[in-house]
Coordinates of C-alpha atoms and ligand atoms in Angstrom, one line a residue:
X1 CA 7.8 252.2 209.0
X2 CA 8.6 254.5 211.9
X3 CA 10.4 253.0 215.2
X4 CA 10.1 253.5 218.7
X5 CA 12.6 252.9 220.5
X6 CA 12.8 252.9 224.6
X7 CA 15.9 252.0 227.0
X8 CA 15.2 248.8 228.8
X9 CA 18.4 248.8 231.1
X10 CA 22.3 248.5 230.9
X11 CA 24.0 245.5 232.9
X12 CA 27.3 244.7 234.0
X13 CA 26.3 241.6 235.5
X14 CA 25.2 237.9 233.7
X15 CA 22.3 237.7 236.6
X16 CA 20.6 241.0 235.5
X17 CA 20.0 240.6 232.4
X18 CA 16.2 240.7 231.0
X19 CA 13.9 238.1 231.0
X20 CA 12.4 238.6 227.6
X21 CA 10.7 236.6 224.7
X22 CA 12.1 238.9 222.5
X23 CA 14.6 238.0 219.8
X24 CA 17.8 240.2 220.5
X25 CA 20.1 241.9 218.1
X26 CA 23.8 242.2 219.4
X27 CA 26.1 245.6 218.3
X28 CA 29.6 245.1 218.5
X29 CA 32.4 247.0 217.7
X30 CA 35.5 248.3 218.5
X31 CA 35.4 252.0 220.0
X32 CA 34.3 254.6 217.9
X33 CA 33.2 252.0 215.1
X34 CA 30.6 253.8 215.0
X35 CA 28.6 251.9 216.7
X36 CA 25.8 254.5 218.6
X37 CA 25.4 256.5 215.8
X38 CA 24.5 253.0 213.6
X39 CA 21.7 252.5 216.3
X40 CA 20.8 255.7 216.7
X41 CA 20.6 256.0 212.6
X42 CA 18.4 252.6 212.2
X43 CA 15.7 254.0 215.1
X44 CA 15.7 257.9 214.0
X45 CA 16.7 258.8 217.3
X46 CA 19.6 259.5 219.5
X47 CA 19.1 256.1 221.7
X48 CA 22.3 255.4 222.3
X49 CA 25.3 257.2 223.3
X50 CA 28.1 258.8 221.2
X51 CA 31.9 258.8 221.8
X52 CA 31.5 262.3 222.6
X53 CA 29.3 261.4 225.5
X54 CA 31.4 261.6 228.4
X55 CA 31.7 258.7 231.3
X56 CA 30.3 256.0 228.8
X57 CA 29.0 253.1 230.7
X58 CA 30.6 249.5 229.9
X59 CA 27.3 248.0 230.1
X60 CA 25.3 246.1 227.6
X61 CA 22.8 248.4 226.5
X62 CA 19.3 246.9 226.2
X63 CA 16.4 248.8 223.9
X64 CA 13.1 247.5 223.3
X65 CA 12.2 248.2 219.5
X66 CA 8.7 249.0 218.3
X67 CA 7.1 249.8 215.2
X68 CA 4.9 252.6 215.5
X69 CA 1.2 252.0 215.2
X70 CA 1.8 248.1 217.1
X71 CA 0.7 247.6 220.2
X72 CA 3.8 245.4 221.2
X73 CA 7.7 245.6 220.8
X74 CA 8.8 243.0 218.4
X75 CA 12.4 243.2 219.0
X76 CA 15.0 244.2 221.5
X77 CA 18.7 245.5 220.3
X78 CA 21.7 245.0 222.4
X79 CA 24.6 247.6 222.8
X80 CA 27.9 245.7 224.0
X81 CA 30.7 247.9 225.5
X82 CA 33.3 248.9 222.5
X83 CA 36.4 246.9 222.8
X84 CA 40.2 249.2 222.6
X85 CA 42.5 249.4 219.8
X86 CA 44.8 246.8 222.0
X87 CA 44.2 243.5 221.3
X88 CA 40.4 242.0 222.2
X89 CA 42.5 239.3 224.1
X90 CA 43.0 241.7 226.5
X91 CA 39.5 242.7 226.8
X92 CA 38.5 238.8 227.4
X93 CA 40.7 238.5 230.2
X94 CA 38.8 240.9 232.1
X95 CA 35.6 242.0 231.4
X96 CA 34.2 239.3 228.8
X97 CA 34.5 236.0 231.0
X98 CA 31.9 238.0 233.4
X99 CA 28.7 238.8 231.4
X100 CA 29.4 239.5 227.8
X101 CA 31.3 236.2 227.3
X102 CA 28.2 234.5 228.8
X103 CA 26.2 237.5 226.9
X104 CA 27.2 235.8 223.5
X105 CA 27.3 232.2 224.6
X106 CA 24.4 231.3 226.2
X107 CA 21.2 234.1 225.5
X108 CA 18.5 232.3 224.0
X109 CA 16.8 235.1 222.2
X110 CA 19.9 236.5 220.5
X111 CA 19.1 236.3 216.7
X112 CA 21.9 237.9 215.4
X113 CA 25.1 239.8 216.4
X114 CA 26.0 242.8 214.2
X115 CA 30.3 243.2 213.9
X116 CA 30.3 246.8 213.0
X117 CA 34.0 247.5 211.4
X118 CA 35.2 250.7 210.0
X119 CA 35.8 250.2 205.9
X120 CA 37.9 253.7 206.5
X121 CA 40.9 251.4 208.7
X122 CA 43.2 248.2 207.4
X123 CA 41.6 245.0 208.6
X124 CA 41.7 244.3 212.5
X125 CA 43.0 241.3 214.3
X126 CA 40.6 242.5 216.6
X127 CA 38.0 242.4 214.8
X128 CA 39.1 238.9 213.7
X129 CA 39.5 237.5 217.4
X130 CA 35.5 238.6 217.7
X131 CA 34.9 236.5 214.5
X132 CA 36.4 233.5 215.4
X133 CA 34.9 233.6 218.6
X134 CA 31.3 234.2 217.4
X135 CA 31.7 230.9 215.2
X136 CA 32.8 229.0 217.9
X137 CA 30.1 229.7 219.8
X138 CA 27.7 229.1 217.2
X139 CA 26.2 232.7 217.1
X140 CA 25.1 234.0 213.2
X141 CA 26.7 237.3 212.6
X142 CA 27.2 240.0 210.0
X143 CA 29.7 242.4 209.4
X144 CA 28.4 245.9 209.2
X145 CA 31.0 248.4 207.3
X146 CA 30.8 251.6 208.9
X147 CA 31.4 254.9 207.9
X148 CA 31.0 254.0 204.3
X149 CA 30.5 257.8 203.1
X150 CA 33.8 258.9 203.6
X151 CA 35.5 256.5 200.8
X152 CA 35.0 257.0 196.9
X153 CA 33.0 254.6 194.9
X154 CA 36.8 252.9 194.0
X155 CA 37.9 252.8 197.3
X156 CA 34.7 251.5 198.6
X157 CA 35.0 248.8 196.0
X158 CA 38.2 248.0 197.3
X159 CA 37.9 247.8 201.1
X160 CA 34.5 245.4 200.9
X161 CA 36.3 242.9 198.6
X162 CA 39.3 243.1 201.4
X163 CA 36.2 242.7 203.8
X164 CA 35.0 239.8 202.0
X165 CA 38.0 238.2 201.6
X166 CA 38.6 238.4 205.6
X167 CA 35.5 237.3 206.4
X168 CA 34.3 235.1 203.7
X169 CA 31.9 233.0 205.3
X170 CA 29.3 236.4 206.2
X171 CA 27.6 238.8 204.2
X172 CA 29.1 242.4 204.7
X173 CA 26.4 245.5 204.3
X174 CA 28.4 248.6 203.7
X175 CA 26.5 251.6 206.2
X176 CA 26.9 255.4 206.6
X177 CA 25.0 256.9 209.8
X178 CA 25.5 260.3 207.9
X179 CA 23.9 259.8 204.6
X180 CA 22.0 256.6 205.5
X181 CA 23.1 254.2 203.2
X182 CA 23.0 250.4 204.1
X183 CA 19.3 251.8 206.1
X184 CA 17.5 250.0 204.4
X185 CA 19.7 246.8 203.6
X186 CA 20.6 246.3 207.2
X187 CA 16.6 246.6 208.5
X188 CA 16.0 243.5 206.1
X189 CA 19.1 241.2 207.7
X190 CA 17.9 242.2 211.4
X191 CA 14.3 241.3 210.8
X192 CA 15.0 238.3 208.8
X193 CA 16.6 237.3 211.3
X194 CA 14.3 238.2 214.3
X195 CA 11.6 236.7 212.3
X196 CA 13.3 233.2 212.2
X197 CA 13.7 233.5 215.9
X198 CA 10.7 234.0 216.9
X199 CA 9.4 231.3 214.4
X200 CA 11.8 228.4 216.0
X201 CA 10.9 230.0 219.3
X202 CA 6.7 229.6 218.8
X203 CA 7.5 226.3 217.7
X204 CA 9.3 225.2 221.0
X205 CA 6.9 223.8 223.9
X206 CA 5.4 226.3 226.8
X207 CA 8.3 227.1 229.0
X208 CA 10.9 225.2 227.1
X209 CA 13.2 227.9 226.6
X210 CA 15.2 229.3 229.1
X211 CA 14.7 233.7 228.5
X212 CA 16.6 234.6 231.9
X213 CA 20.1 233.2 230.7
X214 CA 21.8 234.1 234.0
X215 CA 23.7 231.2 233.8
X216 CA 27.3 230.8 235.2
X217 CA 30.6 231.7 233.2
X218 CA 31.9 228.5 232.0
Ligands
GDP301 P1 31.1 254.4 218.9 O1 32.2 254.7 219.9 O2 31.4 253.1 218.2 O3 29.7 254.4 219.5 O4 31.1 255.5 217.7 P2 30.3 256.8 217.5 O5 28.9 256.4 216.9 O6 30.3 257.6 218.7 O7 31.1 257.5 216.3 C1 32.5 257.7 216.4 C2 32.8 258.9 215.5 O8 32.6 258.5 214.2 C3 32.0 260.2 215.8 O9 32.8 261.3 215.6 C4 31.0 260.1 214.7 O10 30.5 261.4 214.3 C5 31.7 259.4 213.5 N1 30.8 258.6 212.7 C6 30.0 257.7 213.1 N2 29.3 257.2 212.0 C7 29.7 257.9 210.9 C8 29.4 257.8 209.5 O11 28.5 257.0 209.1 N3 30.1 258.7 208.7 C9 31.0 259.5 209.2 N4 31.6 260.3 208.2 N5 31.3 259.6 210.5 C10 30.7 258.8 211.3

């Protein structure tokens, strides 16, 4: 089915971000992951920005996400800023405590968060900070191996068996934003999982749930 996708708003700032009853889908990656052209790939469109794209905003990126033909969106995906090569410690010390640390604690609607990681590169201890702090706050998240078309069927093999091994508890969908594979694979984990959001979500009394999220940085 086709998708429409349409920028809602980026925001540096935990009181800005949008009041929606939508579930949310988090991207997150470290720089040049891969991470635009994996949104722009799953909507058909060139959405997000690319590492080419000069002065790249360290905003979360919000898009509403339609399917073409409904007369409502039915989900909204969230870009985070790409974290450096240094260490993600780094990263939390500054800009995380403000909005994306509160980002991935406390929004309601986020279904699931996406960890895209390059199968090309050796495993990450950044990537493994992220990890460990998703579970300890709770959040479901897969790991989305990037750039998939550039290794042989062998070495393929190999790097999402060393994926596996480092996150074992997850699933890990192999992806190429070139030749598409994964497309298809990754749609049925993101709306699976919007779909049990917004179930637990209709089930939950009239006002119950609290969509603006602009709460304080613990
Ligand atoms: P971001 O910084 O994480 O948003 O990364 P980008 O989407 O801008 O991609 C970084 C670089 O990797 C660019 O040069 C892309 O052309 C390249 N790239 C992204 N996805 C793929 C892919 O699936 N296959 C290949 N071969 N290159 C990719």
């Amino acid at each position: 089915m086709r998708v429409l996708a349409r920028f809602l708003m980026g925001v540096s700032d935990a009181r800005q971000f949008p009041a929606l009853d939508l579930p949310e889908i988090a991207f997150l990656g470290r720089s040049n992951v891969g991470k635009s052209s994996v949104i722009n790939s799953l909507v058909g469109n060139k959405i997000a920005r690319t590492s080419s794209t000069p002065g790249r905003t360290r905003n979360i990126n919000f898009f509403e996400i339609r399917w073409a033909g409904k007369p409502k969106p039915e989900l909204v995906f969230a870009d985070l800023p790409g974290y450096g090569f240094a260490k993600l410690s780094r990263e939390i010390s500054q800009q995380w405590p403000t909005f994306i640390d509160p980002y991935l604690k406390d929004r309601s609607t986020l279904a699931l968060c996406l960890v895209l990681v390059d199968c090309n590169v050796p495993p990450q201890e950044s990537d493994q900070q992220l990890t460990t702090f998703l579970r300890s706050a709770g959040r479901p998240f897969i790991v989305v191996a990037t750039k998939s078309d550039k290794l042989s069927g062998n070495q393929l093999t190999n790097s999402l068996r060393t994926l596996t091994q480092q996150f074992p508890e997850t699933r890990v969908v192999p992806y190429s934003a070139k030749t598409g594979a994964g497309h298809d694979d990754l749609w049925r984990e993101i709306r699976g999982a919007a779909l049990t959001t917004a179930e637990v979500r209709a089930l939950r009394p009239a006002g119950g749930g609290d969509l603006r999220t602009g709460s304080a940085p613990s």
